[in-house]
Coordinates of C-alpha atoms in Angstrom, one line a residue:
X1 CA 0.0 0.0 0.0
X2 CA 1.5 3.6 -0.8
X3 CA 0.9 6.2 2.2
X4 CA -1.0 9.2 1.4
X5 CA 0.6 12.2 0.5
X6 CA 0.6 15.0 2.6
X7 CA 2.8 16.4 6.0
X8 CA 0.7 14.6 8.6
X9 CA 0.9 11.0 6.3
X10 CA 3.9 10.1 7.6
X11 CA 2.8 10.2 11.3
X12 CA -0.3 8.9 10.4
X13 CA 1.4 5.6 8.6
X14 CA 3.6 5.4 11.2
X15 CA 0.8 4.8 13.8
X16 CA -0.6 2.4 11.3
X17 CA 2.2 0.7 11.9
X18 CA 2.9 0.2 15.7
X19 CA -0.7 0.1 16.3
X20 CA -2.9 -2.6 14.5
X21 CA -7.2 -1.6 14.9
X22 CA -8.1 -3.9 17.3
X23 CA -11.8 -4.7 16.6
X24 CA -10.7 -6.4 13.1
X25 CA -8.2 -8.1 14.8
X26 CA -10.2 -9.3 17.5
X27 CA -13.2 -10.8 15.3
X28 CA -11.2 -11.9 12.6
X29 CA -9.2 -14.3 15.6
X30 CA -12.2 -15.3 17.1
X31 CA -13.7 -16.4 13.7
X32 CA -10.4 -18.3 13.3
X33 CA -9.8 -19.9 16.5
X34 CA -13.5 -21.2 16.5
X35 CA -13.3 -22.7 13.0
X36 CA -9.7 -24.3 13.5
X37 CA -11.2 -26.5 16.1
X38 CA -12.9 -28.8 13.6
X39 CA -9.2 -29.1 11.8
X40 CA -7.3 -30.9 15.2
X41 CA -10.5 -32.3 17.0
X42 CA -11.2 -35.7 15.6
X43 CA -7.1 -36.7 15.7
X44 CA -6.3 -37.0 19.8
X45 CA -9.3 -39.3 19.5
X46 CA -8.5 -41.8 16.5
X47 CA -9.1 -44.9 18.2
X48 CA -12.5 -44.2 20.0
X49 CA -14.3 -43.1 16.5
X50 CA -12.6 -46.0 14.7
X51 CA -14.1 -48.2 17.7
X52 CA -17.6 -46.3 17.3
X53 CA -18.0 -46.0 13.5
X54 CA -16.4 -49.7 13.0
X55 CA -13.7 -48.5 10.9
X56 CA -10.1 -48.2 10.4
X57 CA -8.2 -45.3 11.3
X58 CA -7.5 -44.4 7.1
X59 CA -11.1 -43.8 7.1
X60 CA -10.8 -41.7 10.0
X61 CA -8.9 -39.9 8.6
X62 CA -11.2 -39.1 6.0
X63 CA -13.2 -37.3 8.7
X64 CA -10.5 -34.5 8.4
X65 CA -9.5 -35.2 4.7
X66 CA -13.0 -34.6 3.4
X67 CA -13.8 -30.8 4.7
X68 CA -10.8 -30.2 2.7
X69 CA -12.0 -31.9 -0.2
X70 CA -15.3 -29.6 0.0
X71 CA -13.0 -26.4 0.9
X72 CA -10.9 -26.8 -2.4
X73 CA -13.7 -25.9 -4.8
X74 CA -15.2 -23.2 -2.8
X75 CA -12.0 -21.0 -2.0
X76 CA -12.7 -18.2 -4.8
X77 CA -16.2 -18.3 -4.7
X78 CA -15.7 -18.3 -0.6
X79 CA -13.1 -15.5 -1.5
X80 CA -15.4 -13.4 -3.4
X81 CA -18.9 -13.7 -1.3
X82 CA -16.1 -12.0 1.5
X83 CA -15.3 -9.0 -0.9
X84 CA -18.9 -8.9 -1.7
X85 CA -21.0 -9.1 1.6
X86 CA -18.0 -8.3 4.0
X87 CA -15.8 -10.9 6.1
X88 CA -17.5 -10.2 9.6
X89 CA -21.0 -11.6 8.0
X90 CA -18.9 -14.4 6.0
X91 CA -17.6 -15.5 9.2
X92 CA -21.1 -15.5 11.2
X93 CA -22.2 -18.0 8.7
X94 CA -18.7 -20.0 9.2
X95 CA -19.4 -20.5 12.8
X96 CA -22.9 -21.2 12.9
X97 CA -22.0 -23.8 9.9
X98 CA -19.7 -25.6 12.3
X99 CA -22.3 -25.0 15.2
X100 CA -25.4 -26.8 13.6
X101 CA -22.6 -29.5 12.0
X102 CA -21.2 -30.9 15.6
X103 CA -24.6 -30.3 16.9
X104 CA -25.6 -33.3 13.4
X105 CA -22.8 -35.6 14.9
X106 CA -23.6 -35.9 18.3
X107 CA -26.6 -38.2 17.1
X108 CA -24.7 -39.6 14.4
X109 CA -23.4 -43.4 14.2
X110 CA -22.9 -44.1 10.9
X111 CA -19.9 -43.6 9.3
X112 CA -20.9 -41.9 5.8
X113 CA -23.4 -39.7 7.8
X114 CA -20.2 -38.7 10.0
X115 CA -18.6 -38.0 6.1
X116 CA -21.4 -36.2 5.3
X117 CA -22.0 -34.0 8.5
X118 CA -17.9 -33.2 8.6
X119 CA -18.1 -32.3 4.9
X120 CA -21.0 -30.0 5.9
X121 CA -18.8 -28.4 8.7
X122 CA -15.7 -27.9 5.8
X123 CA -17.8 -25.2 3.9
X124 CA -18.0 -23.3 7.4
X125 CA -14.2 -24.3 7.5
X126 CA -13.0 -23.4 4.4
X127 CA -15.3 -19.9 4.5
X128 CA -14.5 -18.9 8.4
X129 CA -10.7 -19.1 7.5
X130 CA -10.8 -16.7 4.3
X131 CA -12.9 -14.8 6.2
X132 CA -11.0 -14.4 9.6
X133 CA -8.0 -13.2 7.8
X134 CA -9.4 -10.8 5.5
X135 CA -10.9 -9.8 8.6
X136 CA -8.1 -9.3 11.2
X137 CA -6.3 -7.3 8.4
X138 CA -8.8 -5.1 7.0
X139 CA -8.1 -2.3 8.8
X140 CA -4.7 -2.1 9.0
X141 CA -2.4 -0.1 6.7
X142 CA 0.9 -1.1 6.5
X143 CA 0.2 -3.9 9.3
X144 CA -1.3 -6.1 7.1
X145 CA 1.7 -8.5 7.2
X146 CA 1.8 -8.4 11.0
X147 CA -1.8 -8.5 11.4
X148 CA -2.3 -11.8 9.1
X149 CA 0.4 -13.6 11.4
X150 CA -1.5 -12.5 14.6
X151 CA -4.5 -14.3 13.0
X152 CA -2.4 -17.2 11.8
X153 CA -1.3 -17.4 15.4
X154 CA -4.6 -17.5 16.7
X155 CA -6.1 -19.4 14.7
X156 CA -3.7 -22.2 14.7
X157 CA -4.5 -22.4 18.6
X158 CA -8.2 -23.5 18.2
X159 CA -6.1 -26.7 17.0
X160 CA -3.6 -26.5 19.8
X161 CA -6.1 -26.4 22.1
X162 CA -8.3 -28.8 20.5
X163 CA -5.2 -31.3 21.0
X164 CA -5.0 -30.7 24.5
X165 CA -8.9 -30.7 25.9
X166 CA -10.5 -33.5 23.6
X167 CA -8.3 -35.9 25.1
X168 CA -9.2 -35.2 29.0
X169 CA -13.4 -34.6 27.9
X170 CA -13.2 -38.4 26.9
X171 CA -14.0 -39.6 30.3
X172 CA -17.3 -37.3 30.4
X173 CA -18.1 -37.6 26.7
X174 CA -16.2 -40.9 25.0
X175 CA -16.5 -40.7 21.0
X176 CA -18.4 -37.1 21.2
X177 CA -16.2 -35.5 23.1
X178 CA -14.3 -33.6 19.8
X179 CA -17.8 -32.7 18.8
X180 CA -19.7 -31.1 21.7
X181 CA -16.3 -29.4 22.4
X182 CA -16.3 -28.0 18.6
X183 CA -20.3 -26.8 19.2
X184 CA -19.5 -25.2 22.6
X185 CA -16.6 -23.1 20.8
X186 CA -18.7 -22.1 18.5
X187 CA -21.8 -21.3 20.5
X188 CA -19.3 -19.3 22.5
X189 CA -17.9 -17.4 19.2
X190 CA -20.9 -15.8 17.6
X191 CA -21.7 -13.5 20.3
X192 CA -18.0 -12.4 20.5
X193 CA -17.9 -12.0 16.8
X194 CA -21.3 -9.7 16.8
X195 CA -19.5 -7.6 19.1
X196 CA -17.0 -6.7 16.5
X197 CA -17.2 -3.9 14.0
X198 CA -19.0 -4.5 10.9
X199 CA -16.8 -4.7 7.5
X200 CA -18.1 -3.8 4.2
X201 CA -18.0 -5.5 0.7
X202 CA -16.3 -4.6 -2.3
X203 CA -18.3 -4.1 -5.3
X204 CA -15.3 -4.2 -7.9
X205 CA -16.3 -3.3 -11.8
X206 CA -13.6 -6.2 -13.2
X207 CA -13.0 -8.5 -11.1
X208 CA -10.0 -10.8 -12.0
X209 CA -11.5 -14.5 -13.9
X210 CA -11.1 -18.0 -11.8
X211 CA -8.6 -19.0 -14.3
X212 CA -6.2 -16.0 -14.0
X213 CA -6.5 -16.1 -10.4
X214 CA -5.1 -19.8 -10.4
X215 CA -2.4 -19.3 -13.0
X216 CA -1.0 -16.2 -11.4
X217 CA 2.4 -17.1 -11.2
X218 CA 3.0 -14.8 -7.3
X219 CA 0.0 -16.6 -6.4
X220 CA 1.5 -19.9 -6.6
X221 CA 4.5 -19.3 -5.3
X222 CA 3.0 -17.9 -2.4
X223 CA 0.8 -21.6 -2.6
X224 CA 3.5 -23.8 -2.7
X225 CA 5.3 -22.3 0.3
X226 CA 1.8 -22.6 2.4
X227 CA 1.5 -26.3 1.1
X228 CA 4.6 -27.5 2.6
X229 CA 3.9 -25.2 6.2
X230 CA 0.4 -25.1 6.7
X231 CA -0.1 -28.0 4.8
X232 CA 2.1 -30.5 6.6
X233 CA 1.2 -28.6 10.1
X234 CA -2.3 -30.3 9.9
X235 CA -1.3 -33.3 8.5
X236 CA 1.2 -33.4 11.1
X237 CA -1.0 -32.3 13.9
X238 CA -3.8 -34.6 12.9
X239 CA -1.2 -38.2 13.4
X240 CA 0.8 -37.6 15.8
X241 CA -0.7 -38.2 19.2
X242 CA -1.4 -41.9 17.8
X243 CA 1.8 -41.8 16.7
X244 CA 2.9 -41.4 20.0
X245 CA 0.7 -43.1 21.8
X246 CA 2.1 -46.2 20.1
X247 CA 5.5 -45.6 19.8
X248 CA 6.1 -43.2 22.7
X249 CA 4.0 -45.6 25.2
X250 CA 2.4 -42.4 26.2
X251 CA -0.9 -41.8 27.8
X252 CA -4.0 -40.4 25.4
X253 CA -3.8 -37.1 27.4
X254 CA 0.1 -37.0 27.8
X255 CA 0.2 -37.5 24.0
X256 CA -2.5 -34.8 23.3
X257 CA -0.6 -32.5 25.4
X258 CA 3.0 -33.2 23.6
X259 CA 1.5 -33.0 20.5
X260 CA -0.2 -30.0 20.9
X261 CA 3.0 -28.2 20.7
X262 CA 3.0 -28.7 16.9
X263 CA 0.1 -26.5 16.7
X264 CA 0.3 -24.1 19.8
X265 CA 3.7 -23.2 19.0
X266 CA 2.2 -21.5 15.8
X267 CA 0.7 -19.1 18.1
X268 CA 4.6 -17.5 18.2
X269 CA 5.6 -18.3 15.3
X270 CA 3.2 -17.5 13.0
X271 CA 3.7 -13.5 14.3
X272 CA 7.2 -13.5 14.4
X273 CA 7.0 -14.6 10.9
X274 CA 4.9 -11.7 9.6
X275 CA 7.5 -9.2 11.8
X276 CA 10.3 -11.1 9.8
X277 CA 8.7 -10.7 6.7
X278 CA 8.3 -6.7 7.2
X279 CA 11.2 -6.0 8.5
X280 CA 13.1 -7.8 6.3
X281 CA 11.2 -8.8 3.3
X282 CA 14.2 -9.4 1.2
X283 CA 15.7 -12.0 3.0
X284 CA 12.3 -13.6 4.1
X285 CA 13.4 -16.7 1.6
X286 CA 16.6 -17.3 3.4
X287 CA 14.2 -17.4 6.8
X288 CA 11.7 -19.9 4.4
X289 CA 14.3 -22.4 4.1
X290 CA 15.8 -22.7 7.4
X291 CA 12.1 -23.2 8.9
X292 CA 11.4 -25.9 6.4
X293 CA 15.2 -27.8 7.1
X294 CA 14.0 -27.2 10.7
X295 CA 10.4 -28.5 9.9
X296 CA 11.9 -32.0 8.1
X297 CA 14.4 -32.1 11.0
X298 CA 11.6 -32.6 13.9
X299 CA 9.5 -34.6 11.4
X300 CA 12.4 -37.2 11.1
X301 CA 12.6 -37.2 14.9
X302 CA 9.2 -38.0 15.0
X303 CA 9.2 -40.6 12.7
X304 CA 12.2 -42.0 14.5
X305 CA 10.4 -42.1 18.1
X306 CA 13.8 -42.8 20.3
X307 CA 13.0 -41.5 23.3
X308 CA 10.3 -38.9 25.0
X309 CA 12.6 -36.0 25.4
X310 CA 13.6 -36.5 21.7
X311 CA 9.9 -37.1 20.7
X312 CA 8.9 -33.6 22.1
X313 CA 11.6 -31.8 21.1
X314 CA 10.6 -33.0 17.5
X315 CA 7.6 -31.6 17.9
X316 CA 8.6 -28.4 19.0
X317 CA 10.7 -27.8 16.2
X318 CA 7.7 -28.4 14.1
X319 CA 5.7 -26.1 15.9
X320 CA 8.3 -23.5 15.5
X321 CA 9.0 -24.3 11.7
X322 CA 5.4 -24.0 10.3
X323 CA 4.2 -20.7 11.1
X324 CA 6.8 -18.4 9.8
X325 CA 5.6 -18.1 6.5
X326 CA 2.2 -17.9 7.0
X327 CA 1.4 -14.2 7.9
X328 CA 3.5 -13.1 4.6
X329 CA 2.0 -15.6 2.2
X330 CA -1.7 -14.2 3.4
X331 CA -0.6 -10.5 3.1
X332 CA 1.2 -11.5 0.1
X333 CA -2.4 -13.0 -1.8
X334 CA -3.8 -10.2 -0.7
X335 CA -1.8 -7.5 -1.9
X336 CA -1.5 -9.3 -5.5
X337 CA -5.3 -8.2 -6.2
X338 CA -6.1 -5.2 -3.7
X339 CA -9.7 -5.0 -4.8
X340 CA -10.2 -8.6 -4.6
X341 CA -8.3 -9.8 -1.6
X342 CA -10.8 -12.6 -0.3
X343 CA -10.6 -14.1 -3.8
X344 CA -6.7 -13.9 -4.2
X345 CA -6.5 -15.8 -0.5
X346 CA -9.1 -18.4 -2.0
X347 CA -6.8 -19.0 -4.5
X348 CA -3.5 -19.4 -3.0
X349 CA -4.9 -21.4 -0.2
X350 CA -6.1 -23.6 -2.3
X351 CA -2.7 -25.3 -2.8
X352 CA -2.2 -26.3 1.2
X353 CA -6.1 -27.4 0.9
X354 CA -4.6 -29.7 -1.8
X355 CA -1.9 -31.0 0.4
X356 CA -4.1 -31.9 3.2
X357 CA -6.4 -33.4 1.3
X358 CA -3.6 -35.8 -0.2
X359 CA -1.6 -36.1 2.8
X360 CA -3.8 -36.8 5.4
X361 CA -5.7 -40.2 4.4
X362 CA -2.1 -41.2 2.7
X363 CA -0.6 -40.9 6.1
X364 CA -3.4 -42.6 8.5
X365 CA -3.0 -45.3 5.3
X366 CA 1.0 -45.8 6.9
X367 CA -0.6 -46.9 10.2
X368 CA -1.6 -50.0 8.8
X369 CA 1.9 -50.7 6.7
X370 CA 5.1 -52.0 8.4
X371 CA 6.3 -49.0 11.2
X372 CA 2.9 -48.0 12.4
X373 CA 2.9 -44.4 10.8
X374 CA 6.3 -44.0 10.8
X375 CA 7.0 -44.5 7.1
X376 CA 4.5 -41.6 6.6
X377 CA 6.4 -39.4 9.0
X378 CA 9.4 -40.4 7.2
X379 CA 7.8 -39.5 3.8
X380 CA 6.9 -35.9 5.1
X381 CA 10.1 -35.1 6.5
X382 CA 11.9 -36.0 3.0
X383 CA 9.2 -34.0 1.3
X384 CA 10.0 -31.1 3.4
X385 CA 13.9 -31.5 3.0
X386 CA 13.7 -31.9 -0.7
X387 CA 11.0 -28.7 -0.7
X388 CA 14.0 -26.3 0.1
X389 CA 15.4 -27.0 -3.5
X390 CA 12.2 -24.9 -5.1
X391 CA 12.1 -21.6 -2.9
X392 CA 13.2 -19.1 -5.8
X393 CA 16.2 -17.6 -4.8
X394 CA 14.6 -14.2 -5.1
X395 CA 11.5 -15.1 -2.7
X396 CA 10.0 -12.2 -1.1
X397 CA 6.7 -12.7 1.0
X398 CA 5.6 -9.3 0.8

């Protein structure tokens, strides 16, 4: 964004700048956090819904995979009803998508109903998360950057948390317990959302076609680098308290608890990543490629398993690895198409959507193979490694 010109600009954009509007922020996080739940609540509980539905854990997670599969097709049209009808009202209908969705599975014993009612709950998903960060950002000048990574931050830890609490509601809820703690969230969000300040649509004249939006070269750069850190974060986040529960010999709630450093983690790194990539925009690809070596580094630990201490500090390096592009890529989308921001996000999102819809049945798939998951975790970590090799030397997340 160029500053207005004019004596008082320059003390105005620098207030824009140490100061973020705090209303935005606010709703856009809560729309986040209470979305993100659905994204890490199923995992910590693998084995009691494989038990209930009478399937294996593969199709488990499917219960994850498929609100991606239904997010893919609707991130530009999702992207555009935000610069339309405004992201506070996008995200109302997010949350009370995921409310009446949890509410569906709480009755629910079949499996393909289970499908069906979480495939339901990835439109709110898939729309809450476009919306939350258009949101948090909208009223911020040259904070945009910072302002997406606070909101990456926050909305990573609805996941965190989801890892830590499902596991100790088992006792009082068994196989519902990721559910009714999804619906509560929720229930809890809307009023806390309506709270916040209104946003208003665009109405553009030319808006730019489906087709240029997914061939925009910036936009898929900025889509690959979110595949291989937000991408792998959930897949990640989604395995690895059975992962650890089986190789670690730890507890359901110890494992929740280890594991939900993966994804609570991204509550730091996620904003130091957007202050990286404003400060020092030109050098963000160096800071890309040491956060995914650092990434494939605690993924091969994981996949490993030698010891507890080892175990979470694998995880922790994860946690620190995947959120420090994500502030940057989201400003980034944005700032490629100013007058259609929610459909430039749609877009480039849609790559990590992609990557979690691939990754996450494929890995469950490796619990059932020689290893017990860890040939998946050994596949992502090599995947992340080899990713290194096609940042463009002249990446900058801006």
């Amino acid at each position: 964004m160029s500053p207005a010109s004019g004596p008082a600009t320059s003390r105005s954009t620098i207030g824009a700048e140490r100061s973020l509007p705090l209303g935005p922020l606010l709703g856009g996080c809560t729309v986040g956090l209470s979305i993100s739940w659905n994204i890490a609540n199923t995992g910590p509980v693998s084995p009691l819904l494989s038990a209930h539905y009478g399937v294996g854990l593969a199709v488990i997670g499917l219960l994850t995979a498929v609100m991606f599969f239904v997010e893919l097709p609707m991130m530009v049209p999702g992207g555009r009803a935000i610069d339309r009808f405004g992201a506070k009202w996008v995200g109302l209908v997010a949350i009370g998508i995921s409310l009446a969705g949890n509410l569906l599975l709480l009755a629910i014993a079949d499996p393909y109903l289970a499908l069906a009612a979480r495939a339901f709950i990835g439109a709110g998903v898939g729309l809450g998360f476009l919306a939350g960060a258009i949101y948090a950002q909208s009223e911020s000048v040259r904070g945009s950057v910072l302002a997406s990574g606070i909101y990456g931050g926050a909305s990573l830890s609805g996941g965190g948390l989801a890892l830590v609490i499902v596991p100790q509601l088992v006792g009082a809820f068994g196989w519902r317990a990721p559910f009714v703690s999804a619906a509560v969230v929720a229930a809890v969000a809307v009023p806390l959302v309506m709270a916040c300040p209104s946003t208003q649509g665009r109405v553009v004249g030319a808006r730019p076609r489906f087709a240029t939006l997914l061939a925009d070269r910036r936009l898929i750069r900025l889509g690959a680098v979110s595949a291989v850190s937000f991408g792998f974060s959930v897949i990640i986040g989604n395995w690895v308290v059975t992962l650890l529960e089986r190789h670690a010999g730890l507890s359901r709630g110890a494992a929740g608890a280890v594991g939900s450093l993966i994804l609570l983690l991204g509550i730091v790194s996620r904003p130091a990543g957007g202050m990286l990539a404003r400060a020092r925009s030109a050098t963000t690809w160096r800071a890309v490629a040491v956060s995914f070596l650092v990434g494939a580094l605690g993924t091969a630990l994981l996949s490993a398993s030698v010891s507890v201490p080892l175990d979470v500090l694998g995880t922790a390096l994860v946690g620190m690895a995947v959120g420090i592009p994500f502030g940057a890529t989201v400003a980034g989308a944005a700032r490629v198409y100013p007058n259609a921001s929610g459909a430039a996000v749609g877009a480039m999102n849609s790559y990590p959507v992609l990557a979690i819809v691939a990754g996450t049945p494929l890995v469950g798939l490796t619990f059932s193979m020689p290893g017990d998951g860890r040939i998946g975790f050994a596949a992502l970590a090599i995947l992340w490694a080899g990713a290194v090799a096609v940042i463009p030397y002249r990446l900058r997340l801006e």
